[in-house]
Amino acid sequence: MRKRVVIINKYGALHPSATGRPVRKLADYLWENGVDVIVLSIHAPYKGQVSQREEKLPYQTIELPDFYSGKNKWLRLIGNLIDGFRLVIYSMLLPQHQLKVVLTDPSLINAWAVLFRPFYRSKLVFWTMDLYPEAFASAGLVSCNHPAYRIISSFVYRHVPDFLIALGEQQYRYLCRQYKQSYIPHIVLPCGICPKEEAAEPLWRKANRDKIIFCYAGNIGEAHNDVFLLELIRQLDPEKHLILLRLYGAKAQQVLKEVSAFETVVLLDYIAPAEMQYVDICVASLLPAWNHVCVPSKVVSAICWGIPVLYNANKESEGACMFPEAIWLIPDFTELSDSILTFLNALSAKDILVRKEAAERYSQEFVGMEYTNQMNLLKMIK
């Protein structure tokens, strides 16, 4: 009899979002290794995109209708709480399964999963893409000293899952401290792992072969430092540097408004992942309040493409600890203008090459690590 696993996330295996892709990857792997898979999600838009329903997968995918997809942040929060409740309840009505893999989206779905745990027999696995309720405090929605926050946090961390899929060792250690455990069975599966593919040299590279090309492609939201990105752009030299911007998120419009006239800036509607290999340096950031709460997938993806990263974050953040030889760290406690000026003045072609080689090594290690960790999860299921 085939073992069965239910994977629960806001975005399903057919969705092009940052969490939909790893769901698809894990579901494909489990199915190919003889595990019956059901992916349970919400039919919700992400950056204007929805699931590609015309594609057929060999395993079952179920999408519940979205409760709310508007822009009002408080209604979105309520909608997320309701969607998380619906997903957990619906999963309990599915055929008996050995494992319930719950990604931490929608908000506080982890709380619903532990609240109803006495009513289901499957083992509980948390795949900690974002941490709740910490993300509420990091976003400034509530103080971590607020009674409601403390009650929810105490409830969530009083119930240890059977297994964790963490995005990195730093996040895993943080979770052990929160759960007051010296060890929790786990694997590490960073979000953002992707293959390096061949691509023709894009026009922006052909026209600027003599320049160092930076790139910020992705979300610039509440967890990211727009001040760092703006300061970097202000200090770039048009004779030496170029930066590609493909932005979305809460802070994107304000950044684009301020930098659209800069000579060093190229605005893109889309950049193919395969073309990223022609970038010299990727740019990313993580504000201190979000340390361990989320792990920027753009750092992981850049390393997979063999591209070093200019990273503004805490020295204990996942990206800084995971890839020390492939990043330039601009610490979160330093004066940004001075640190960026020092970085740009010292930057050389040799320095970029050394870090690119380090990124390639990390990328190769990822392949083996991902396979080993997936095998460990498979052993637990079987």
mmCIF file of C-alpha atoms in Angstrom:
data_model
loop_
_atom_site.group_PDB
_atom_site.id
_atom_site.type_symbol
_atom_site.label_atom_id
_atom_site.label_comp_id
_atom_site.label_asym_id
_atom_site.label_seq_id
_atom_site.Cartn_x
_atom_site.Cartn_y
_atom_site.Cartn_z
ATOM 1 C CA MET A 1 0.000 0.000 0.000
ATOM 2 C CA ARG A 2 1.396 3.410 -1.024
ATOM 3 C CA LYS A 3 2.115 5.903 1.706
ATOM 4 C CA ARG A 4 0.266 9.181 1.367
ATOM 5 C CA VAL A 5 1.426 12.747 2.072
ATOM 6 C CA VAL A 6 -0.693 15.903 2.079
ATOM 7 C CA ILE A 7 1.161 19.162 1.365
ATOM 8 C CA ILE A 8 -0.676 22.313 2.478
ATOM 9 C CA ASN A 9 0.221 25.809 1.336
ATOM 10 C CA LYS A 10 -1.549 28.951 0.188
ATOM 11 C CA TYR A 11 -0.009 28.478 -3.270
ATOM 12 C CA GLY A 12 -0.120 25.044 -4.868
ATOM 13 C CA ALA A 13 2.097 22.987 -7.153
ATOM 14 C CA LEU A 14 0.715 24.665 -10.282
ATOM 15 C CA HIS A 15 1.351 28.187 -8.989
ATOM 16 C CA PRO A 16 4.357 30.247 -10.203
ATOM 17 C CA SER A 17 4.982 31.878 -6.800
ATOM 18 C CA ALA A 18 8.134 31.585 -4.680
ATOM 19 C CA THR A 19 6.505 28.950 -2.434
ATOM 20 C CA GLY A 20 4.517 27.240 -5.186
ATOM 21 C CA ARG A 21 7.693 26.154 -6.983
ATOM 22 C CA PRO A 22 9.249 24.279 -4.020
ATOM 23 C CA VAL A 23 5.869 22.640 -3.321
ATOM 24 C CA ARG A 24 5.888 21.344 -6.899
ATOM 25 C CA LYS A 25 9.478 20.171 -6.592
ATOM 26 C CA LEU A 26 8.848 18.220 -3.375
ATOM 27 C CA ALA A 27 5.555 16.773 -4.625
ATOM 28 C CA ASP A 28 7.209 15.622 -7.872
ATOM 29 C CA TYR A 29 10.059 13.996 -5.949
ATOM 30 C CA LEU A 30 7.763 12.129 -3.543
ATOM 31 C CA TRP A 31 5.475 10.930 -6.346
ATOM 32 C CA GLU A 32 8.409 9.688 -8.418
ATOM 33 C CA ASN A 33 9.570 7.701 -5.390
ATOM 34 C CA GLY A 34 6.307 5.862 -4.849
ATOM 35 C CA VAL A 35 4.487 8.193 -2.447
ATOM 36 C CA ASP A 36 0.874 9.197 -3.067
ATOM 37 C CA VAL A 37 0.679 12.996 -2.907
ATOM 38 C CA ILE A 38 -2.204 15.424 -2.438
ATOM 39 C CA VAL A 39 -1.443 19.157 -2.700
ATOM 40 C CA LEU A 40 -4.039 21.332 -0.958
ATOM 41 C CA SER A 41 -3.964 25.095 -1.570
ATOM 42 C CA ILE A 42 -5.931 28.286 -2.244
ATOM 43 C CA HIS A 43 -6.740 29.537 -5.745
ATOM 44 C CA ALA A 44 -5.255 32.963 -5.078
ATOM 45 C CA PRO A 45 -3.421 35.516 -7.246
ATOM 46 C CA TYR A 46 0.253 36.305 -6.649
ATOM 47 C CA LYS A 47 1.719 39.284 -8.531
ATOM 48 C CA GLY A 48 -1.316 39.032 -10.778
ATOM 49 C CA GLN A 49 -0.689 35.372 -11.577
ATOM 50 C CA VAL A 50 -2.771 32.343 -10.657
ATOM 51 C CA SER A 51 -2.270 28.590 -10.943
ATOM 52 C CA GLN A 52 -1.825 27.120 -14.410
ATOM 53 C CA ARG A 53 -4.891 24.894 -14.175
ATOM 54 C CA GLU A 54 -4.578 23.622 -17.739
ATOM 55 C CA GLU A 55 -1.432 21.682 -16.795
ATOM 56 C CA LYS A 56 -2.131 18.166 -15.545
ATOM 57 C CA LEU A 57 -0.070 16.589 -12.771
ATOM 58 C CA PRO A 58 0.071 12.863 -11.922
ATOM 59 C CA TYR A 59 -0.960 13.521 -8.325
ATOM 60 C CA GLN A 60 -4.074 15.189 -6.947
ATOM 61 C CA THR A 61 -4.180 18.965 -6.521
ATOM 62 C CA ILE A 62 -7.060 20.672 -4.721
ATOM 63 C CA GLU A 63 -7.581 24.445 -4.711
ATOM 64 C CA LEU A 64 -10.117 26.072 -2.411
ATOM 65 C CA PRO A 65 -11.593 29.413 -3.542
ATOM 66 C CA ASP A 66 -9.840 32.519 -2.236
ATOM 67 C CA PHE A 67 -11.619 34.271 0.655
ATOM 68 C CA TYR A 68 -10.178 37.748 -0.046
ATOM 69 C CA SER A 69 -7.566 38.973 -2.549
ATOM 70 C CA GLY A 70 -7.936 42.760 -2.277
ATOM 71 C CA LYS A 71 -5.322 45.281 -1.106
ATOM 72 C CA ASN A 72 -6.678 46.216 2.330
ATOM 73 C CA LYS A 73 -4.025 44.797 4.671
ATOM 74 C CA TRP A 74 -6.399 44.151 7.579
ATOM 75 C CA LEU A 75 -8.938 42.375 5.381
ATOM 76 C CA ARG A 76 -6.074 40.398 3.832
ATOM 77 C CA LEU A 77 -4.970 39.378 7.333
ATOM 78 C CA ILE A 78 -8.484 38.232 8.234
ATOM 79 C CA GLY A 79 -8.756 36.442 4.898
ATOM 80 C CA ASN A 80 -5.442 34.660 5.498
ATOM 81 C CA LEU A 81 -6.535 33.523 8.961
ATOM 82 C CA ILE A 82 -9.774 32.136 7.530
ATOM 83 C CA ASP A 83 -7.959 30.468 4.618
ATOM 84 C CA GLY A 84 -5.541 28.765 7.020
ATOM 85 C CA PHE A 85 -8.448 27.467 9.091
ATOM 86 C CA ARG A 86 -10.207 26.170 5.962
ATOM 87 C CA LEU A 87 -7.095 24.399 4.677
ATOM 88 C CA VAL A 88 -6.452 22.553 7.947
ATOM 89 C CA ILE A 89 -10.106 21.523 8.334
ATOM 90 C CA TYR A 90 -10.295 20.364 4.709
ATOM 91 C CA SER A 91 -7.098 18.314 5.109
ATOM 92 C CA MET A 92 -8.774 16.392 7.938
ATOM 93 C CA LEU A 93 -11.500 15.300 5.497
ATOM 94 C CA LEU A 94 -9.011 13.835 3.004
ATOM 95 C CA PRO A 95 -8.177 10.108 2.819
ATOM 96 C CA GLN A 96 -5.938 8.854 5.615
ATOM 97 C CA HIS A 97 -2.362 10.067 5.189
ATOM 98 C CA GLN A 98 0.848 9.419 7.080
ATOM 99 C CA LEU A 99 2.271 12.931 6.826
ATOM 100 C CA LYS A 100 0.809 16.426 6.801
ATOM 101 C CA VAL A 101 3.405 18.897 5.460
ATOM 102 C CA VAL A 102 2.274 22.416 6.366
ATOM 103 C CA LEU A 103 4.056 25.410 4.892
ATOM 104 C CA THR A 104 3.665 28.494 7.066
ATOM 105 C CA ASP A 105 1.389 30.377 4.666
ATOM 106 C CA PRO A 106 -1.410 31.568 5.040
ATOM 107 C CA SER A 107 -0.614 33.471 8.230
ATOM 108 C CA LEU A 108 -0.878 31.395 11.419
ATOM 109 C CA ILE A 109 -1.819 28.188 9.625
ATOM 110 C CA ASN A 110 0.708 26.624 12.016
ATOM 111 C CA ALA A 111 -1.534 27.630 14.934
ATOM 112 C CA TRP A 112 -4.565 26.013 13.295
ATOM 113 C CA ALA A 113 -2.515 22.873 12.593
ATOM 114 C CA VAL A 114 -1.561 22.410 16.247
ATOM 115 C CA LEU A 115 -5.006 23.457 17.539
ATOM 116 C CA PHE A 116 -6.681 20.617 15.622
ATOM 117 C CA ARG A 117 -3.863 18.128 16.092
ATOM 118 C CA PRO A 118 -5.821 15.975 18.581
ATOM 119 C CA PHE A 119 -8.319 15.269 15.784
ATOM 120 C CA TYR A 120 -5.958 13.765 13.199
ATOM 121 C CA ARG A 121 -3.432 10.938 13.350
ATOM 122 C CA SER A 122 -0.948 11.944 10.660
ATOM 123 C CA LYS A 123 2.487 13.182 11.656
ATOM 124 C CA LEU A 124 2.880 16.952 11.488
ATOM 125 C CA VAL A 125 5.702 18.554 9.505
ATOM 126 C CA PHE A 126 6.259 22.317 9.381
ATOM 127 C CA TRP A 127 8.085 23.723 6.367
ATOM 128 C CA THR A 128 9.013 27.124 7.764
ATOM 129 C CA MET A 129 8.972 29.503 4.807
ATOM 130 C CA ASP A 130 7.968 32.389 7.103
ATOM 131 C CA LEU A 131 7.581 32.289 10.865
ATOM 132 C CA TYR A 132 4.329 33.254 12.578
ATOM 133 C CA PRO A 133 3.452 35.022 14.797
ATOM 134 C CA GLU A 134 6.935 36.646 14.544
ATOM 135 C CA ALA A 135 6.167 38.076 11.096
ATOM 136 C CA PHE A 136 3.342 40.176 12.576
ATOM 137 C CA ALA A 137 5.775 41.836 14.996
ATOM 138 C CA SER A 138 8.450 42.235 12.311
ATOM 139 C CA ALA A 139 5.930 43.976 10.048
ATOM 140 C CA GLY A 140 4.959 46.355 12.858
ATOM 141 C CA LEU A 141 1.377 45.102 13.061
ATOM 142 C CA VAL A 142 1.703 44.253 16.746
ATOM 143 C CA SER A 143 4.271 44.539 19.522
ATOM 144 C CA CYS A 144 5.909 41.325 20.671
ATOM 145 C CA ASN A 145 4.942 42.433 24.190
ATOM 146 C CA HIS A 146 1.239 42.631 23.339
ATOM 147 C CA PRO A 147 -0.777 40.092 25.396
ATOM 148 C CA ALA A 148 -2.443 38.600 22.301
ATOM 149 C CA TYR A 149 0.928 38.097 20.609
ATOM 150 C CA ARG A 150 2.404 36.464 23.702
ATOM 151 C CA ILE A 151 -0.567 34.107 24.073
ATOM 152 C CA ILE A 152 -0.398 32.997 20.424
ATOM 153 C CA SER A 153 3.393 32.623 20.498
ATOM 154 C CA SER A 154 3.247 30.585 23.701
ATOM 155 C CA PHE A 155 0.557 28.341 22.225
ATOM 156 C CA VAL A 156 2.397 27.775 18.925
ATOM 157 C CA TYR A 157 5.763 26.996 20.507
ATOM 158 C CA ARG A 158 4.323 24.792 23.236
ATOM 159 C CA HIS A 159 3.465 22.185 20.575
ATOM 160 C CA VAL A 160 6.526 20.699 18.890
ATOM 161 C CA PRO A 161 5.958 19.262 15.387
ATOM 162 C CA ASP A 162 7.129 15.752 14.562
ATOM 163 C CA PHE A 163 9.519 17.095 11.940
ATOM 164 C CA LEU A 164 10.823 20.404 10.590
ATOM 165 C CA ILE A 165 11.846 21.433 7.099
ATOM 166 C CA ALA A 166 13.897 24.565 7.765
ATOM 167 C CA LEU A 167 15.283 27.008 5.209
ATOM 168 C CA GLY A 168 18.693 26.954 6.874
ATOM 169 C CA GLU A 169 20.618 25.897 9.948
ATOM 170 C CA GLN A 170 20.337 29.346 11.555
ATOM 171 C CA GLN A 171 16.560 29.268 11.264
ATOM 172 C CA TYR A 172 16.504 25.702 12.609
ATOM 173 C CA ARG A 173 18.557 26.692 15.675
ATOM 174 C CA TYR A 174 16.268 29.656 16.267
ATOM 175 C CA LEU A 175 13.246 27.332 16.157
ATOM 176 C CA CYS A 176 14.871 24.924 18.613
ATOM 177 C CA ARG A 177 15.296 27.832 21.025
ATOM 178 C CA GLN A 178 11.672 28.880 20.527
ATOM 179 C CA TYR A 179 10.388 25.337 21.075
ATOM 180 C CA LYS A 180 12.827 24.928 24.014
ATOM 181 C CA GLN A 181 14.255 21.767 22.455
ATOM 182 C CA SER A 182 17.893 20.789 22.047
ATOM 183 C CA TYR A 183 17.013 18.818 18.910
ATOM 184 C CA ILE A 184 14.039 18.398 16.578
ATOM 185 C CA PRO A 185 14.155 15.897 13.694
ATOM 186 C CA HIS A 186 14.665 18.007 10.590
ATOM 187 C CA ILE A 187 16.109 18.554 7.164
ATOM 188 C CA VAL A 188 17.257 21.789 5.527
ATOM 189 C CA LEU A 189 15.693 22.706 2.161
ATOM 190 C CA PRO A 190 16.447 26.332 1.253
ATOM 191 C CA CYS A 191 13.848 28.135 -0.839
ATOM 192 C CA GLY A 192 15.157 29.393 -4.177
ATOM 193 C CA ILE A 193 17.211 26.403 -5.337
ATOM 194 C CA CYS A 194 17.092 26.367 -9.129
ATOM 195 C CA PRO A 195 19.030 24.868 -12.048
ATOM 196 C CA LYS A 196 21.481 26.893 -14.114
ATOM 197 C CA GLU A 197 20.351 26.889 -17.736
ATOM 198 C CA GLU A 198 21.902 28.023 -20.997
ATOM 199 C CA ALA A 199 20.765 31.337 -22.479
ATOM 200 C CA ALA A 200 21.853 33.687 -25.240
ATOM 201 C CA GLU A 201 23.675 36.817 -24.137
ATOM 202 C CA PRO A 202 20.999 39.471 -23.479
ATOM 203 C CA LEU A 203 21.132 42.947 -25.010
ATOM 204 C CA TRP A 204 21.848 44.660 -21.699
ATOM 205 C CA ARG A 205 25.031 42.589 -21.358
ATOM 206 C CA LYS A 206 26.165 43.031 -24.970
ATOM 207 C CA ALA A 207 25.834 46.802 -24.703
ATOM 208 C CA ASN A 208 27.704 47.008 -21.370
ATOM 209 C CA ARG A 209 30.512 44.447 -21.505
ATOM 210 C CA ASP A 210 32.927 46.949 -19.983
ATOM 211 C CA LYS A 211 30.731 47.576 -16.928
ATOM 212 C CA ILE A 212 30.026 45.766 -13.676
ATOM 213 C CA ILE A 213 26.351 44.819 -13.790
ATOM 214 C CA PHE A 214 24.355 44.645 -10.560
ATOM 215 C CA CYS A 215 20.825 43.264 -10.370
ATOM 216 C CA TYR A 216 17.937 43.437 -7.921
ATOM 217 C CA ALA A 217 15.193 41.176 -9.244
ATOM 218 C CA GLY A 218 12.299 40.324 -6.967
ATOM 219 C CA ASN A 219 10.333 41.456 -3.958
ATOM 220 C CA ILE A 220 11.271 44.610 -2.123
ATOM 221 C CA GLY A 221 8.744 44.451 0.667
ATOM 222 C CA GLU A 222 8.495 45.004 4.385
ATOM 223 C CA ALA A 223 11.396 42.645 5.137
ATOM 224 C CA HIS A 224 13.814 44.418 2.780
ATOM 225 C CA ASN A 225 15.889 47.578 3.100
ATOM 226 C CA ASP A 226 14.893 50.053 0.390
ATOM 227 C CA VAL A 227 17.212 52.675 1.919
ATOM 228 C CA PHE A 228 20.189 50.395 1.211
ATOM 229 C CA LEU A 229 19.149 49.867 -2.410
ATOM 230 C CA LEU A 230 18.590 53.590 -2.982
ATOM 231 C CA GLU A 231 21.954 54.498 -1.452
ATOM 232 C CA LEU A 232 23.728 51.923 -3.617
ATOM 233 C CA ILE A 233 22.097 53.314 -6.774
ATOM 234 C CA ARG A 234 23.035 56.888 -5.836
ATOM 235 C CA GLN A 235 26.700 55.907 -5.519
ATOM 236 C CA LEU A 236 27.019 53.862 -8.717
ATOM 237 C CA ASP A 237 29.331 55.378 -11.340
ATOM 238 C CA PRO A 238 27.756 55.535 -14.843
ATOM 239 C CA GLU A 239 31.197 54.950 -16.371
ATOM 240 C CA LYS A 240 31.728 51.714 -14.420
ATOM 241 C CA HIS A 241 28.399 50.359 -13.220
ATOM 242 C CA LEU A 242 24.896 49.397 -14.278
ATOM 243 C CA ILE A 243 22.025 48.039 -12.187
ATOM 244 C CA LEU A 244 19.063 46.051 -13.497
ATOM 245 C CA LEU A 245 15.838 46.486 -11.542
ATOM 246 C CA ARG A 246 12.831 44.227 -11.766
ATOM 247 C CA LEU A 247 10.886 45.085 -8.618
ATOM 248 C CA TYR A 248 7.572 44.287 -6.990
ATOM 249 C CA GLY A 249 6.321 44.502 -3.430
ATOM 250 C CA ALA A 250 5.281 47.107 -0.873
ATOM 251 C CA LYS A 251 8.268 49.423 -1.437
ATOM 252 C CA ALA A 252 8.732 48.921 -5.180
ATOM 253 C CA GLN A 253 6.799 51.927 -6.509
ATOM 254 C CA GLN A 254 8.554 54.399 -4.222
ATOM 255 C CA VAL A 255 11.989 53.051 -5.185
ATOM 256 C CA LEU A 256 11.178 53.111 -8.909
ATOM 257 C CA LYS A 257 9.863 56.660 -8.627
ATOM 258 C CA GLU A 258 13.134 57.852 -7.086
ATOM 259 C CA VAL A 259 15.586 56.071 -9.404
ATOM 260 C CA SER A 260 13.899 55.997 -12.809
ATOM 261 C CA ALA A 261 15.969 58.956 -14.068
ATOM 262 C CA PHE A 262 19.341 57.585 -12.939
ATOM 263 C CA GLU A 263 21.756 56.868 -15.800
ATOM 264 C CA THR A 264 22.952 53.669 -14.105
ATOM 265 C CA VAL A 265 19.465 52.138 -13.874
ATOM 266 C CA VAL A 266 17.831 49.790 -16.391
ATOM 267 C CA LEU A 267 14.203 48.949 -15.580
ATOM 268 C CA LEU A 268 12.990 45.535 -16.712
ATOM 269 C CA ASP A 269 9.478 44.115 -16.848
ATOM 270 C CA TYR A 270 10.942 40.614 -16.818
ATOM 271 C CA ILE A 271 14.313 38.920 -16.631
ATOM 272 C CA ALA A 272 14.575 35.245 -17.502
ATOM 273 C CA PRO A 273 16.247 33.169 -14.758
ATOM 274 C CA ALA A 274 18.635 31.714 -17.354
ATOM 275 C CA GLU A 275 19.870 35.239 -18.191
ATOM 276 C CA MET A 276 20.951 35.894 -14.607
ATOM 277 C CA GLN A 277 24.304 34.200 -15.313
ATOM 278 C CA TYR A 278 25.280 37.362 -17.233
ATOM 279 C CA VAL A 279 24.905 39.500 -14.101
ATOM 280 C CA ASP A 280 28.077 40.206 -12.114
ATOM 281 C CA ILE A 281 26.573 40.884 -8.675
ATOM 282 C CA CYS A 282 23.082 40.305 -7.277
ATOM 283 C CA VAL A 283 21.777 42.655 -4.596
ATOM 284 C CA ALA A 284 19.670 41.597 -1.604
ATOM 285 C CA SER A 285 18.823 42.730 1.912
ATOM 286 C CA LEU A 286 17.052 41.635 5.069
ATOM 287 C CA LEU A 287 16.104 44.026 7.852
ATOM 288 C CA PRO A 288 17.223 42.969 11.374
ATOM 289 C CA ALA A 289 13.631 42.586 12.618
ATOM 290 C CA TRP A 290 13.108 39.838 10.022
ATOM 291 C CA ASN A 291 16.191 37.794 10.882
ATOM 292 C CA HIS A 292 15.208 34.060 10.841
ATOM 293 C CA VAL A 293 11.551 35.052 10.302
ATOM 294 C CA CYS A 294 12.125 34.762 6.570
ATOM 295 C CA VAL A 295 15.103 33.804 4.407
ATOM 296 C CA PRO A 296 15.485 35.691 1.090
ATOM 297 C CA SER A 297 15.176 33.162 -1.720
ATOM 298 C CA LYS A 298 16.884 35.587 -4.116
ATOM 299 C CA VAL A 299 20.200 34.992 -2.290
ATOM 300 C CA VAL A 300 19.889 31.223 -2.720
ATOM 301 C CA SER A 301 18.879 31.570 -6.374
ATOM 302 C CA ALA A 302 21.819 33.882 -7.102
ATOM 303 C CA ILE A 303 24.258 31.341 -5.657
ATOM 304 C CA CYS A 304 22.642 28.602 -7.761
ATOM 305 C CA TRP A 305 23.302 30.749 -10.851
ATOM 306 C CA GLY A 306 26.927 31.156 -9.760
ATOM 307 C CA ILE A 307 26.490 34.863 -8.969
ATOM 308 C CA PRO A 308 27.930 36.512 -5.821
ATOM 309 C CA VAL A 309 25.688 38.731 -3.710
ATOM 310 C CA LEU A 310 25.996 42.176 -2.182
ATOM 311 C CA TYR A 311 24.000 41.584 0.983
ATOM 312 C CA ASN A 312 22.795 44.074 3.567
ATOM 313 C CA ALA A 313 21.818 42.062 6.639
ATOM 314 C CA ASN A 314 22.746 40.891 10.105
ATOM 315 C CA LYS A 315 25.927 38.807 10.251
ATOM 316 C CA GLU A 316 23.898 35.959 11.801
ATOM 317 C CA SER A 317 21.312 35.927 9.016
ATOM 318 C CA GLU A 318 20.946 32.796 6.925
ATOM 319 C CA GLY A 319 22.469 34.216 3.748
ATOM 320 C CA ALA A 320 25.527 35.562 5.552
ATOM 321 C CA CYS A 321 26.188 32.294 7.380
ATOM 322 C CA MET A 322 25.379 29.967 4.481
ATOM 323 C CA PHE A 323 27.568 31.620 1.817
ATOM 324 C CA PRO A 324 30.328 33.579 3.600
ATOM 325 C CA GLU A 325 32.833 33.326 0.733
ATOM 326 C CA ALA A 326 30.357 34.326 -1.994
ATOM 327 C CA ILE A 327 28.904 37.519 -0.521
ATOM 328 C CA TRP A 328 29.957 41.021 0.374
ATOM 329 C CA LEU A 329 28.210 41.721 3.662
ATOM 330 C CA ILE A 330 27.120 45.271 4.431
ATOM 331 C CA PRO A 331 26.264 44.857 8.135
ATOM 332 C CA ASP A 332 22.948 46.243 9.290
ATOM 333 C CA PHE A 333 24.528 48.302 12.071
ATOM 334 C CA THR A 334 26.966 50.316 9.902
ATOM 335 C CA GLU A 335 26.613 53.701 8.228
ATOM 336 C CA LEU A 336 25.301 52.680 4.817
ATOM 337 C CA SER A 337 26.800 55.497 2.746
ATOM 338 C CA ASP A 338 30.322 54.899 4.088
ATOM 339 C CA SER A 339 30.075 51.103 3.806
ATOM 340 C CA ILE A 340 28.820 51.225 0.215
ATOM 341 C CA LEU A 341 31.493 53.753 -0.777
ATOM 342 C CA THR A 342 34.194 51.527 0.728
ATOM 343 C CA PHE A 343 32.792 48.494 -1.099
ATOM 344 C CA LEU A 344 32.659 50.235 -4.487
ATOM 345 C CA ASN A 345 36.143 51.707 -4.147
ATOM 346 C CA ALA A 346 37.627 48.293 -3.330
ATOM 347 C CA LEU A 347 35.628 46.315 -5.908
ATOM 348 C CA SER A 348 37.723 44.702 -8.641
ATOM 349 C CA ALA A 349 37.291 42.160 -11.430
ATOM 350 C CA LYS A 350 39.472 39.729 -9.484
ATOM 351 C CA ASP A 351 37.339 40.129 -6.363
ATOM 352 C CA ILE A 352 34.189 39.366 -8.382
ATOM 353 C CA LEU A 353 35.826 36.315 -9.990
ATOM 354 C CA VAL A 354 36.906 34.880 -6.618
ATOM 355 C CA ARG A 355 33.389 35.170 -5.243
ATOM 356 C CA LYS A 356 31.857 33.787 -8.429
ATOM 357 C CA GLU A 357 34.044 30.708 -8.076
ATOM 358 C CA ALA A 358 32.908 30.377 -4.452
ATOM 359 C CA ALA A 359 29.268 30.675 -5.559
ATOM 360 C CA GLU A 360 29.817 27.881 -8.095
ATOM 361 C CA ARG A 361 31.215 25.647 -5.332
ATOM 362 C CA TYR A 362 28.249 26.363 -3.069
ATOM 363 C CA SER A 363 25.905 25.661 -5.986
ATOM 364 C CA GLN A 364 27.449 22.233 -6.559
ATOM 365 C CA GLU A 365 27.192 21.458 -2.844
ATOM 366 C CA PHE A 366 23.489 22.375 -2.978
ATOM 367 C CA VAL A 367 22.780 19.597 -5.467
ATOM 368 C CA GLY A 368 24.130 16.919 -3.125
ATOM 369 C CA MET A 369 22.585 18.508 -0.033
ATOM 370 C CA GLU A 370 19.127 18.732 -1.603
ATOM 371 C CA TYR A 371 19.234 15.089 -2.716
ATOM 372 C CA THR A 372 20.432 13.863 0.701
ATOM 373 C CA ASN A 373 17.814 15.840 2.611
ATOM 374 C CA GLN A 374 14.992 14.721 0.336
ATOM 375 C CA MET A 375 16.124 11.120 0.856
ATOM 376 C CA ASN A 376 16.026 11.618 4.631
ATOM 377 C CA LEU A 377 12.440 12.880 4.400
ATOM 378 C CA LEU A 378 11.507 9.931 2.191
ATOM 379 C CA LYS A 379 12.948 7.488 4.744
ATOM 380 C CA MET A 380 10.772 9.011 7.459
ATOM 381 C CA ILE A 381 7.660 8.560 5.295
ATOM 382 C CA LYS A 382 8.395 4.965 4.364
#
